[in-house]
PDB file of C-alpha atoms and ligand atoms in Angstrom:
ATOM      1  CA  UNK H  31      -2.999  -2.271   1.163  1.00  0.00           C
ATOM      2  CA  UNK H  32      -1.510  -1.741  -2.297  1.00  0.00           C
ATOM      3  CA  UNK H  33       1.859  -0.019  -2.603  1.00  0.00           C
ATOM      4  CA  UNK H  34       3.292   0.986  -5.967  1.00  0.00           C
ATOM      5  CA  UNK H  35       7.068   1.239  -6.270  1.00  0.00           C
ATOM      6  CA  UNK H  36       7.957   3.393  -9.241  1.00  0.00           C
ATOM      7  CA  UNK H  37      11.722   2.859  -8.762  1.00  0.00           C
ATOM      8  CA  UNK H  38      13.667   5.177 -11.140  1.00  0.00           C
ATOM      9  CA  UNK H  39      10.620   5.767 -13.350  1.00  0.00           C
ATOM     10  CA  UNK H  40       7.801   8.248 -13.635  1.00  0.00           C
ATOM     11  CA  UNK H  41       7.205  11.912 -14.300  1.00  0.00           C
ATOM     12  CA  UNK H  42       4.828  14.731 -13.373  1.00  0.00           C
ATOM     13  CA  UNK H  43       2.730  13.773 -16.422  1.00  0.00           C
ATOM     14  CA  UNK H  44       2.341  10.181 -15.193  1.00  0.00           C
ATOM     15  CA  UNK H  45       1.415  11.453 -11.720  1.00  0.00           C
ATOM     16  CA  UNK H  46      -1.281  13.602 -13.339  1.00  0.00           C
ATOM     17  CA  UNK H  47      -2.695  10.477 -15.046  1.00  0.00           C
ATOM     18  CA  UNK H  48      -2.815   8.697 -11.683  1.00  0.00           C
ATOM     19  CA  UNK H  49      -4.421  11.692  -9.955  1.00  0.00           C
ATOM     20  CA  UNK H  50      -7.071  11.781 -12.669  1.00  0.00           C
ATOM     21  CA  UNK H  51      -7.733   8.019 -12.446  1.00  0.00           C
ATOM     22  CA  UNK H  52      -7.893   8.213  -8.628  1.00  0.00           C
ATOM     23  CA  UNK H  53     -10.615  10.859  -8.887  1.00  0.00           C
ATOM     24  CA  UNK H  54     -12.801   8.475 -10.925  1.00  0.00           C
ATOM     25  CA  UNK H  55     -12.659   5.388  -8.751  1.00  0.00           C
ATOM     26  CA  UNK H  56     -12.620   5.545  -4.959  1.00  0.00           C
ATOM     27  CA  UNK H  57     -10.072   3.039  -3.636  1.00  0.00           C
ATOM     28  CA  UNK H  58     -11.588   0.597  -1.212  1.00  0.00           C
ATOM     29  CA  UNK H  59      -8.108  -0.138   0.115  1.00  0.00           C
ATOM     30  CA  UNK H  60      -5.146   1.799   1.438  1.00  0.00           C
ATOM     31  CA  UNK H  61      -3.243   2.682  -1.741  1.00  0.00           C
ATOM     32  CA  UNK H  62       0.152   4.348  -1.955  1.00  0.00           C
ATOM     33  CA  UNK H  63       2.485   5.342  -4.789  1.00  0.00           C
ATOM     34  CA  UNK H  64       6.146   5.426  -3.797  1.00  0.00           C
ATOM     35  CA  UNK H  65       7.755   7.833  -6.237  1.00  0.00           C
ATOM     36  CA  UNK H  66      11.331   9.060  -6.770  1.00  0.00           C
ATOM     37  CA  UNK H  67      12.083  11.762  -4.166  1.00  0.00           C
ATOM     38  CA  UNK H  68      12.229  14.511  -6.799  1.00  0.00           C
ATOM     39  CA  UNK H  69       8.523  13.850  -7.493  1.00  0.00           C
ATOM     40  CA  UNK H  70       7.343  13.996  -3.866  1.00  0.00           C
ATOM     41  CA  UNK H  71       6.409  17.686  -3.974  1.00  0.00           C
ATOM     42  CA  UNK H  72       4.530  17.145  -7.226  1.00  0.00           C
ATOM     43  CA  UNK H  73       2.735  14.115  -5.739  1.00  0.00           C
ATOM     44  CA  UNK H  74       1.761  16.215  -2.733  1.00  0.00           C
ATOM     45  CA  UNK H  75       0.215  18.935  -4.867  1.00  0.00           C
ATOM     46  CA  UNK H  76      -1.573  16.518  -7.246  1.00  0.00           C
ATOM     47  CA  UNK H  77      -2.754  13.860  -4.766  1.00  0.00           C
ATOM     48  CA  UNK H  78      -3.545  15.932  -1.666  1.00  0.00           C
ATOM     49  CA  UNK H  79      -7.155  15.258  -0.720  1.00  0.00           C
ATOM     50  CA  UNK H  80      -7.349  12.105  -2.887  1.00  0.00           C
ATOM     51  CA  UNK H  81      -7.607   8.559  -1.532  1.00  0.00           C
ATOM     52  CA  UNK H  82      -4.327   7.729  -3.260  1.00  0.00           C
ATOM     53  CA  UNK H  83      -1.358   8.507  -1.009  1.00  0.00           C
ATOM     54  CA  UNK H  84       2.274   9.015  -1.866  1.00  0.00           C
ATOM     55  CA  UNK H  85       5.475   7.710  -0.358  1.00  0.00           C
ATOM     56  CA  UNK H  86       9.247   7.661  -0.815  1.00  0.00           C
ATOM     57  CA  UNK H  87      11.530   4.782  -1.764  1.00  0.00           C
ATOM     58  CA  UNK H  88      14.380   5.398   0.670  1.00  0.00           C
ATOM     59  CA  UNK H  89      15.850   7.883   3.140  1.00  0.00           C
ATOM     60  CA  UNK H  90      19.161   8.348   4.900  1.00  0.00           C
ATOM     61  CA  UNK H  91      19.996   6.202   7.904  1.00  0.00           C
ATOM     62  CA  UNK H  92      22.265   8.811   9.542  1.00  0.00           C
ATOM     63  CA  UNK H  93      22.436  12.461  10.576  1.00  0.00           C
ATOM     64  CA  UNK H  94      25.542  13.541   8.688  1.00  0.00           C
ATOM     65  CA  UNK H  95      24.605  16.829   7.025  1.00  0.00           C
ATOM     66  CA  UNK H  96      27.710  16.636   4.827  1.00  0.00           C
ATOM     67  CA  UNK H  97      26.147  13.805   2.816  1.00  0.00           C
ATOM     68  CA  UNK H  98      25.821  14.671  -0.849  1.00  0.00           C
ATOM     69  CA  UNK H  99      22.769  13.244  -2.535  1.00  0.00           C
ATOM     70  CA  UNK H 100      21.098  11.883   0.606  1.00  0.00           C
ATOM     71  CA  UNK H 101      17.659  12.891   1.857  1.00  0.00           C
ATOM     72  CA  UNK H 102      16.680  12.607   5.528  1.00  0.00           C
ATOM     73  CA  UNK H 103      13.456  11.127   6.884  1.00  0.00           C
ATOM     74  CA  UNK H 104      12.431  14.609   8.118  1.00  0.00           C
ATOM     75  CA  UNK H 105      12.886  16.059   4.603  1.00  0.00           C
ATOM     76  CA  UNK H 106      10.695  13.304   3.183  1.00  0.00           C
ATOM     77  CA  UNK H 107       8.062  13.875   5.876  1.00  0.00           C
ATOM     78  CA  UNK H 108       8.000  17.582   5.023  1.00  0.00           C
ATOM     79  CA  UNK H 109       6.530  16.619   1.620  1.00  0.00           C
ATOM     80  CA  UNK H 110       3.378  15.305   3.275  1.00  0.00           C
ATOM     81  CA  UNK H 111       4.689  11.752   2.905  1.00  0.00           C
ATOM     82  CA  UNK H 112       3.355   9.065   5.239  1.00  0.00           C
ATOM     83  CA  UNK H 113       5.232   6.018   3.911  1.00  0.00           C
ATOM     84  CA  UNK H 114       8.841   5.189   3.071  1.00  0.00           C
ATOM     85  CA  UNK H 115      10.086   1.933   1.542  1.00  0.00           C
ATOM     86  CA  UNK H 116      13.349   0.860   3.162  1.00  0.00           C
ATOM     87  CA  UNK H 117      15.626  -2.084   2.547  1.00  0.00           C
ATOM     88  CA  UNK H 118      14.463  -2.883  -0.963  1.00  0.00           C
ATOM     89  CA  UNK H 119      16.713  -5.623  -2.303  1.00  0.00           C
ATOM     90  CA  UNK H 120      17.891  -3.334  -5.107  1.00  0.00           C
ATOM     91  CA  UNK H 121      19.357  -1.110  -2.386  1.00  0.00           C
ATOM     92  CA  UNK H 122      20.542  -3.951  -0.171  1.00  0.00           C
ATOM     93  CA  UNK H 123      22.411  -5.501  -3.100  1.00  0.00           C
ATOM     94  CA  UNK H 124      23.470  -2.562  -5.294  1.00  0.00           C
ATOM     95  CA  UNK H 125      24.138  -0.089  -2.468  1.00  0.00           C
ATOM     96  CA  UNK H 126      25.348  -2.779  -0.078  1.00  0.00           C
ATOM     97  CA  UNK H 127      22.937  -1.739   2.667  1.00  0.00           C
ATOM     98  CA  UNK H 128      23.334  -3.977   5.697  1.00  0.00           C
ATOM     99  CA  UNK H 129      20.508  -5.315   7.870  1.00  0.00           C
ATOM    100  CA  UNK H 130      21.587  -2.866  10.607  1.00  0.00           C
ATOM    101  CA  UNK H 131      21.497   0.130   8.217  1.00  0.00           C
ATOM    102  CA  UNK H 132      18.065  -0.842   6.947  1.00  0.00           C
ATOM    103  CA  UNK H 133      16.849  -1.185  10.533  1.00  0.00           C
ATOM    104  CA  UNK H 134      18.231   2.251  11.422  1.00  0.00           C
ATOM    105  CA  UNK H 135      16.436   3.749   8.408  1.00  0.00           C
ATOM    106  CA  UNK H 136      13.196   2.156   9.579  1.00  0.00           C
ATOM    107  CA  UNK H 137      13.742   3.592  13.074  1.00  0.00           C
ATOM    108  CA  UNK H 138      14.234   7.068  11.631  1.00  0.00           C
ATOM    109  CA  UNK H 139      11.102   6.777   9.494  1.00  0.00           C
ATOM    110  CA  UNK H 140       9.087   5.874  12.617  1.00  0.00           C
ATOM    111  CA  UNK H 141      10.703   8.730  14.570  1.00  0.00           C
ATOM    112  CA  UNK H 142       9.538  11.111  11.828  1.00  0.00           C
ATOM    113  CA  UNK H 143       5.949   9.826  12.364  1.00  0.00           C
ATOM    114  CA  UNK H 144       5.821   7.903   9.078  1.00  0.00           C
ATOM    115  CA  UNK H 145       5.333   4.222   8.253  1.00  0.00           C
ATOM    116  CA  UNK H 146       8.392   2.259   7.073  1.00  0.00           C
ATOM    117  CA  UNK H 147       7.601  -0.417   4.492  1.00  0.00           C
ATOM    118  CA  UNK H 148      10.530  -2.734   5.157  1.00  0.00           C
ATOM    119  CA  UNK H 149      11.439  -5.217   2.429  1.00  0.00           C
ATOM    120  CA  UNK H 150      12.838  -8.594   3.370  1.00  0.00           C
ATOM    121  CA  UNK H 151      13.417 -11.669   1.262  1.00  0.00           C
ATOM    122  CA  UNK H 152      15.763 -14.418   0.205  1.00  0.00           C
ATOM    123  CA  UNK H 153      17.726 -14.912  -3.020  1.00  0.00           C
ATOM    124  CA  UNK H 154      17.259 -17.921  -5.296  1.00  0.00           C
ATOM    125  CA  UNK H 155      20.525 -19.366  -3.952  1.00  0.00           C
ATOM    126  CA  UNK H 156      19.336 -18.937  -0.346  1.00  0.00           C
ATOM    127  CA  UNK H 157      16.123 -20.794  -1.151  1.00  0.00           C
ATOM    128  CA  UNK H 158      17.976 -23.564  -3.004  1.00  0.00           C
ATOM    129  CA  UNK H 159      20.295 -23.963  -0.009  1.00  0.00           C
ATOM    130  CA  UNK H 160      17.350 -24.112   2.406  1.00  0.00           C
ATOM    131  CA  UNK H 161      18.425 -20.847   4.012  1.00  0.00           C
ATOM    132  CA  UNK H 162      15.176 -18.887   3.579  1.00  0.00           C
ATOM    133  CA  UNK H 163      14.233 -19.033   7.265  1.00  0.00           C
ATOM    134  CA  UNK H 164      17.746 -18.032   8.401  1.00  0.00           C
ATOM    135  CA  UNK H 165      17.870 -15.057   6.051  1.00  0.00           C
ATOM    136  CA  UNK H 166      14.427 -13.795   7.029  1.00  0.00           C
ATOM    137  CA  UNK H 167      15.176 -14.307  10.716  1.00  0.00           C
ATOM    138  CA  UNK H 168      18.474 -12.392  10.452  1.00  0.00           C
ATOM    139  CA  UNK H 169      16.742  -9.471   8.695  1.00  0.00           C
ATOM    140  CA  UNK H 170      13.866  -9.421  11.201  1.00  0.00           C
ATOM    141  CA  UNK H 171      16.059  -9.645  14.306  1.00  0.00           C
ATOM    142  CA  UNK H 172      18.181  -6.710  13.116  1.00  0.00           C
ATOM    143  CA  UNK H 173      14.965  -4.755  12.609  1.00  0.00           C
ATOM    144  CA  UNK H 174      13.563  -5.630  16.028  1.00  0.00           C
ATOM    145  CA  UNK H 175      16.752  -4.378  17.683  1.00  0.00           C
ATOM    146  CA  UNK H 176      16.090  -0.861  16.349  1.00  0.00           C
ATOM    147  CA  UNK H 177      12.291  -0.954  16.266  1.00  0.00           C
ATOM    148  CA  UNK H 178      11.207  -3.065  19.254  1.00  0.00           C
ATOM    149  CA  UNK H 179       8.199  -5.233  18.514  1.00  0.00           C
ATOM    150  CA  UNK H 180       8.264  -3.796  14.970  1.00  0.00           C
ATOM    151  CA  UNK H 181       5.601  -1.345  16.118  1.00  0.00           C
ATOM    152  CA  UNK H 182       4.301   0.730  13.225  1.00  0.00           C
ATOM    153  CA  UNK H 183       6.232  -1.257  10.602  1.00  0.00           C
ATOM    154  CA  UNK H 184       4.733  -2.743   7.434  1.00  0.00           C
ATOM    155  CA  UNK H 185       6.756  -5.712   6.170  1.00  0.00           C
ATOM    156  CA  UNK H 186       7.012  -6.565   2.484  1.00  0.00           C
ATOM    157  CA  UNK H 187       8.135 -10.104   1.747  1.00  0.00           C
ATOM    158  CA  UNK H 188       9.866  -9.882  -1.623  1.00  0.00           C
ATOM    159  CA  UNK H 189      11.823 -12.951  -2.727  1.00  0.00           C
ATOM    160  CA  UNK H 190      14.642 -11.584  -4.887  1.00  0.00           C
ATOM    161  CA  UNK H 191      14.063 -14.150  -7.620  1.00  0.00           C
ATOM    162  CA  UNK H 192      10.472 -12.926  -8.088  1.00  0.00           C
ATOM    163  CA  UNK H 193      11.295  -9.225  -8.517  1.00  0.00           C
ATOM    164  CA  UNK H 194      10.970  -8.007 -12.101  1.00  0.00           C
ATOM    165  CA  UNK H 195      11.289 -11.577 -13.372  1.00  0.00           C
ATOM    166  CA  UNK H 196       7.670 -12.463 -14.120  1.00  0.00           C
ATOM    167  CA  UNK H 197       8.311 -15.458 -11.863  1.00  0.00           C
ATOM    168  CA  UNK H 198       5.729 -14.762  -9.142  1.00  0.00           C
ATOM    169  CA  UNK H 199       5.858 -16.911  -6.026  1.00  0.00           C
ATOM    170  CA  UNK H 200       2.868 -19.246  -5.902  1.00  0.00           C
ATOM    171  CA  UNK H 201       0.139 -18.517  -3.343  1.00  0.00           C
ATOM    172  CA  UNK H 202       1.156 -21.720  -1.515  1.00  0.00           C
ATOM    173  CA  UNK H 203       4.778 -20.654  -1.234  1.00  0.00           C
ATOM    174  CA  UNK H 204       3.792 -17.126  -0.180  1.00  0.00           C
ATOM    175  CA  UNK H 205       1.514 -18.432   2.556  1.00  0.00           C
ATOM    176  CA  UNK H 206       4.128 -20.916   3.767  1.00  0.00           C
ATOM    177  CA  UNK H 207       6.830 -18.224   3.937  1.00  0.00           C
ATOM    178  CA  UNK H 208       4.572 -15.689   5.650  1.00  0.00           C
ATOM    179  CA  UNK H 209       3.875 -18.342   8.255  1.00  0.00           C
ATOM    180  CA  UNK H 210       7.633 -18.568   8.873  1.00  0.00           C
ATOM    181  CA  UNK H 211       7.770 -14.755   9.128  1.00  0.00           C
ATOM    182  CA  UNK H 212       4.827 -14.698  11.554  1.00  0.00           C
ATOM    183  CA  UNK H 213       6.532 -17.327  13.676  1.00  0.00           C
ATOM    184  CA  UNK H 214       9.809 -15.377  13.838  1.00  0.00           C
ATOM    185  CA  UNK H 215       7.921 -12.164  14.574  1.00  0.00           C
ATOM    186  CA  UNK H 216       6.083 -13.704  17.451  1.00  0.00           C
ATOM    187  CA  UNK H 217       8.724 -15.902  19.027  1.00  0.00           C
ATOM    188  CA  UNK H 218      12.017 -14.146  18.197  1.00  0.00           C
ATOM    189  CA  UNK H 219      11.227 -10.509  17.419  1.00  0.00           C
ATOM    190  CA  UNK H 220       8.791  -9.762  20.228  1.00  0.00           C
ATOM    191  CA  UNK H 221       5.911  -8.683  17.982  1.00  0.00           C
ATOM    192  CA  UNK H 222       2.313  -9.283  19.013  1.00  0.00           C
ATOM    193  CA  UNK H 223       0.518 -11.774  16.744  1.00  0.00           C
ATOM    194  CA  UNK H 224      -1.256 -10.109  13.817  1.00  0.00           C
ATOM    195  CA  UNK H 225       0.180  -6.650  14.678  1.00  0.00           C
ATOM    196  CA  UNK H 226       2.543  -6.317  11.729  1.00  0.00           C
ATOM    197  CA  UNK H 227       0.975  -6.028   8.298  1.00  0.00           C
ATOM    198  CA  UNK H 228       2.508  -8.373   5.732  1.00  0.00           C
ATOM    199  CA  UNK H 229       2.693  -7.518   2.031  1.00  0.00           C
ATOM    200  CA  UNK H 230       3.903  -9.723  -0.788  1.00  0.00           C
ATOM    201  CA  UNK H 231       5.952  -8.274  -3.663  1.00  0.00           C
ATOM    202  CA  UNK H 232       7.519  -9.747  -6.798  1.00  0.00           C
ATOM    203  CA  UNK H 233       5.927  -9.669 -10.268  1.00  0.00           C
ATOM    204  CA  UNK H 234       2.450  -8.811  -8.977  1.00  0.00           C
ATOM    205  CA  UNK H 235       0.126  -7.671 -11.767  1.00  0.00           C
ATOM    206  CA  UNK H 236      -3.566  -7.216 -12.539  1.00  0.00           C
ATOM    207  CA  UNK H 237      -3.905 -10.894 -13.529  1.00  0.00           C
ATOM    208  CA  UNK H 238      -2.369 -12.552 -10.471  1.00  0.00           C
ATOM    209  CA  UNK H 239      -3.225 -10.011  -7.736  1.00  0.00           C
ATOM    210  CA  UNK H 240      -6.581 -11.518  -6.708  1.00  0.00           C
ATOM    211  CA  UNK H 241      -5.066 -14.988  -6.164  1.00  0.00           C
ATOM    212  CA  UNK H 242      -2.193 -13.537  -4.106  1.00  0.00           C
ATOM    213  CA  UNK H 243      -4.513 -11.312  -2.083  1.00  0.00           C
ATOM    214  CA  UNK H 244      -6.694 -14.332  -1.338  1.00  0.00           C
ATOM    215  CA  UNK H 245      -3.864 -15.832   0.775  1.00  0.00           C
ATOM    216  CA  UNK H 246      -5.068 -15.523   4.371  1.00  0.00           C
ATOM    217  CA  UNK H 247      -1.806 -14.078   5.718  1.00  0.00           C
ATOM    218  CA  UNK H 248      -1.394 -11.498   2.924  1.00  0.00           C
ATOM    219  CA  UNK H 249      -2.493  -7.986   3.947  1.00  0.00           C
ATOM    220  CA  UNK H 250      -1.522  -6.384   0.660  1.00  0.00           C
ATOM    221  CA  UNK H 251       0.933  -6.209  -2.211  1.00  0.00           C
ATOM    222  CA  UNK H 252       4.010  -4.210  -3.221  1.00  0.00           C
ATOM    223  CA  UNK H 253       3.936  -3.651  -6.967  1.00  0.00           C
ATOM    224  CA  UNK H 254       6.847  -2.549  -9.183  1.00  0.00           C
ATOM    225  CA  UNK H 255       6.435  -2.670 -12.964  1.00  0.00           C
ATOM    226  CA  UNK H 256       2.636  -2.912 -12.917  1.00  0.00           C
ATOM    227  CA  UNK H 257       2.382   0.251 -10.802  1.00  0.00           C
ATOM    228  CA  UNK H 258       3.435   2.381 -13.769  1.00  0.00           C
ATOM    229  CA  UNK H 259       0.144   1.850 -15.573  1.00  0.00           C
ATOM    230  CA  UNK H 260      -2.927   3.449 -13.941  1.00  0.00           C
ATOM    231  CA  UNK H 261      -5.343   0.846 -15.366  1.00  0.00           C
ATOM    232  CA  UNK H 262      -3.251  -2.027 -14.075  1.00  0.00           C
ATOM    233  CA  UNK H 263      -2.585  -0.383 -10.695  1.00  0.00           C
ATOM    234  CA  UNK H 264      -6.215   0.461 -10.000  1.00  0.00           C
ATOM    235  CA  UNK H 265      -7.322  -3.041 -11.070  1.00  0.00           C
ATOM    236  CA  UNK H 266      -5.017  -4.378  -8.341  1.00  0.00           C
ATOM    237  CA  UNK H 267      -6.501  -1.831  -5.884  1.00  0.00           C
ATOM    238  CA  UNK H 268     -10.000  -3.056  -6.733  1.00  0.00           C
ATOM    239  CA  UNK H 269      -8.924  -6.667  -6.109  1.00  0.00           C
ATOM    240  CA  UNK H 270      -7.597  -5.576  -2.686  1.00  0.00           C
ATOM    241  CA  UNK H 271     -10.839  -3.721  -2.021  1.00  0.00           C
ATOM    242  CA  UNK H 272     -12.884  -6.862  -2.790  1.00  0.00           C
ATOM    243  CA  UNK H 273     -10.701  -8.910  -0.481  1.00  0.00           C
ATOM    244  CA  UNK H 274     -11.097  -6.316   2.325  1.00  0.00           C
ATOM    245  CA  UNK H 275     -14.873  -6.234   1.828  1.00  0.00           C
ATOM    246  CA  UNK H 276     -15.070 -10.049   1.928  1.00  0.00           C
ATOM    247  CA  UNK H 277     -12.951 -10.153   5.113  1.00  0.00           C
ATOM    248  CA  UNK H 278     -15.170  -7.515   6.721  1.00  0.00           C
ATOM    249  CA  UNK H 279     -18.347  -9.397   5.776  1.00  0.00           C
ATOM    250  CA  UNK H 280     -16.873 -12.571   7.291  1.00  0.00           C
ATOM    251  CA  UNK H 281     -16.215 -10.839  10.631  1.00  0.00           C
ATOM    252  CA  UNK H 282     -19.699  -9.304  10.663  1.00  0.00           C
ATOM    253  CA  UNK H 283     -21.454 -12.673  10.218  1.00  0.00           C
ATOM    254  CA  UNK H 284     -19.066 -14.519  12.558  1.00  0.00           C
ATOM    255  CA  UNK H 285     -20.788 -15.403  15.843  1.00  0.00           C
TER     256      UNK H 285
HETATM  257  P1  PGA O 429       8.036  -6.016  -9.701  1.00  0.00           P
HETATM  258  O1  PGA O 429       8.855  -5.219  -8.564  1.00  0.00           O
HETATM  259  O2  PGA O 429       6.575  -5.932  -9.327  1.00  0.00           O
HETATM  260  O3  PGA O 429       8.344  -5.272 -10.968  1.00  0.00           O
HETATM  261  O4  PGA O 429       8.531  -7.397  -9.681  1.00  0.00           O
HETATM  262  C1  PGA O 429       8.486  -5.342  -7.214  1.00  0.00           C
HETATM  263  C2  PGA O 429       9.447  -4.556  -6.374  1.00  0.00           C
HETATM  264  O5  PGA O 429      10.641  -4.494  -6.708  1.00  0.00           O
HETATM  265  O6  PGA O 429       9.051  -3.980  -5.348  1.00  0.00           O
END
């Protein structure tokens, strides 16, 4: 799975470029562009029927209709959207979203029959202080309280220090941390082993994607900056497609 996160970037013209590029190369992986909510209708009209899907970057975690500027999960779903990123660190930090709020957003996305892509991750200070496991566990337990077993959730492990910094986590560190996440999921959050898809995000680009996707526990990537360039984005999709094909071939030949 490859998910692009356009953040506060993009335009109808850029979406047209992506729609055009998507027509030329079939994606051998699940590929999604998460666009600003004002572009969802445009994404629906340009990408409908294409293998490239579209998603949102956030939704409200409450029902208060008197809530200027907010968009509910149902409103997002009405744009043909199947995916919503929630709990990105830029929202957790800048908008002070708590673990409980993020979890409630994820619950609402599921209730609207969409897939929440829930971001979790530690800061550089957390990692330096050996708090990575605690932080991830706290975020995951809050999520499991609202979405039992994390059914239907896609998790994106995004260490804050790797986002937009060019400082990608090494495949070894990614694998080691996803193992921690898997352990918490299974033993603390009540998830069945292998049920929750795990993405990595943080300075993923066309050059490092194949190495990251080769990590056994990685099911896909969440891509920020590099998702704004169709050539770069579809190169990452091809790398994911190769990985999926290799994994499929391995299960076919396995006794
Ligand atoms: P980046 O962003 O790929 O530009 O580091 C990733 C993200 O914020 O999801």
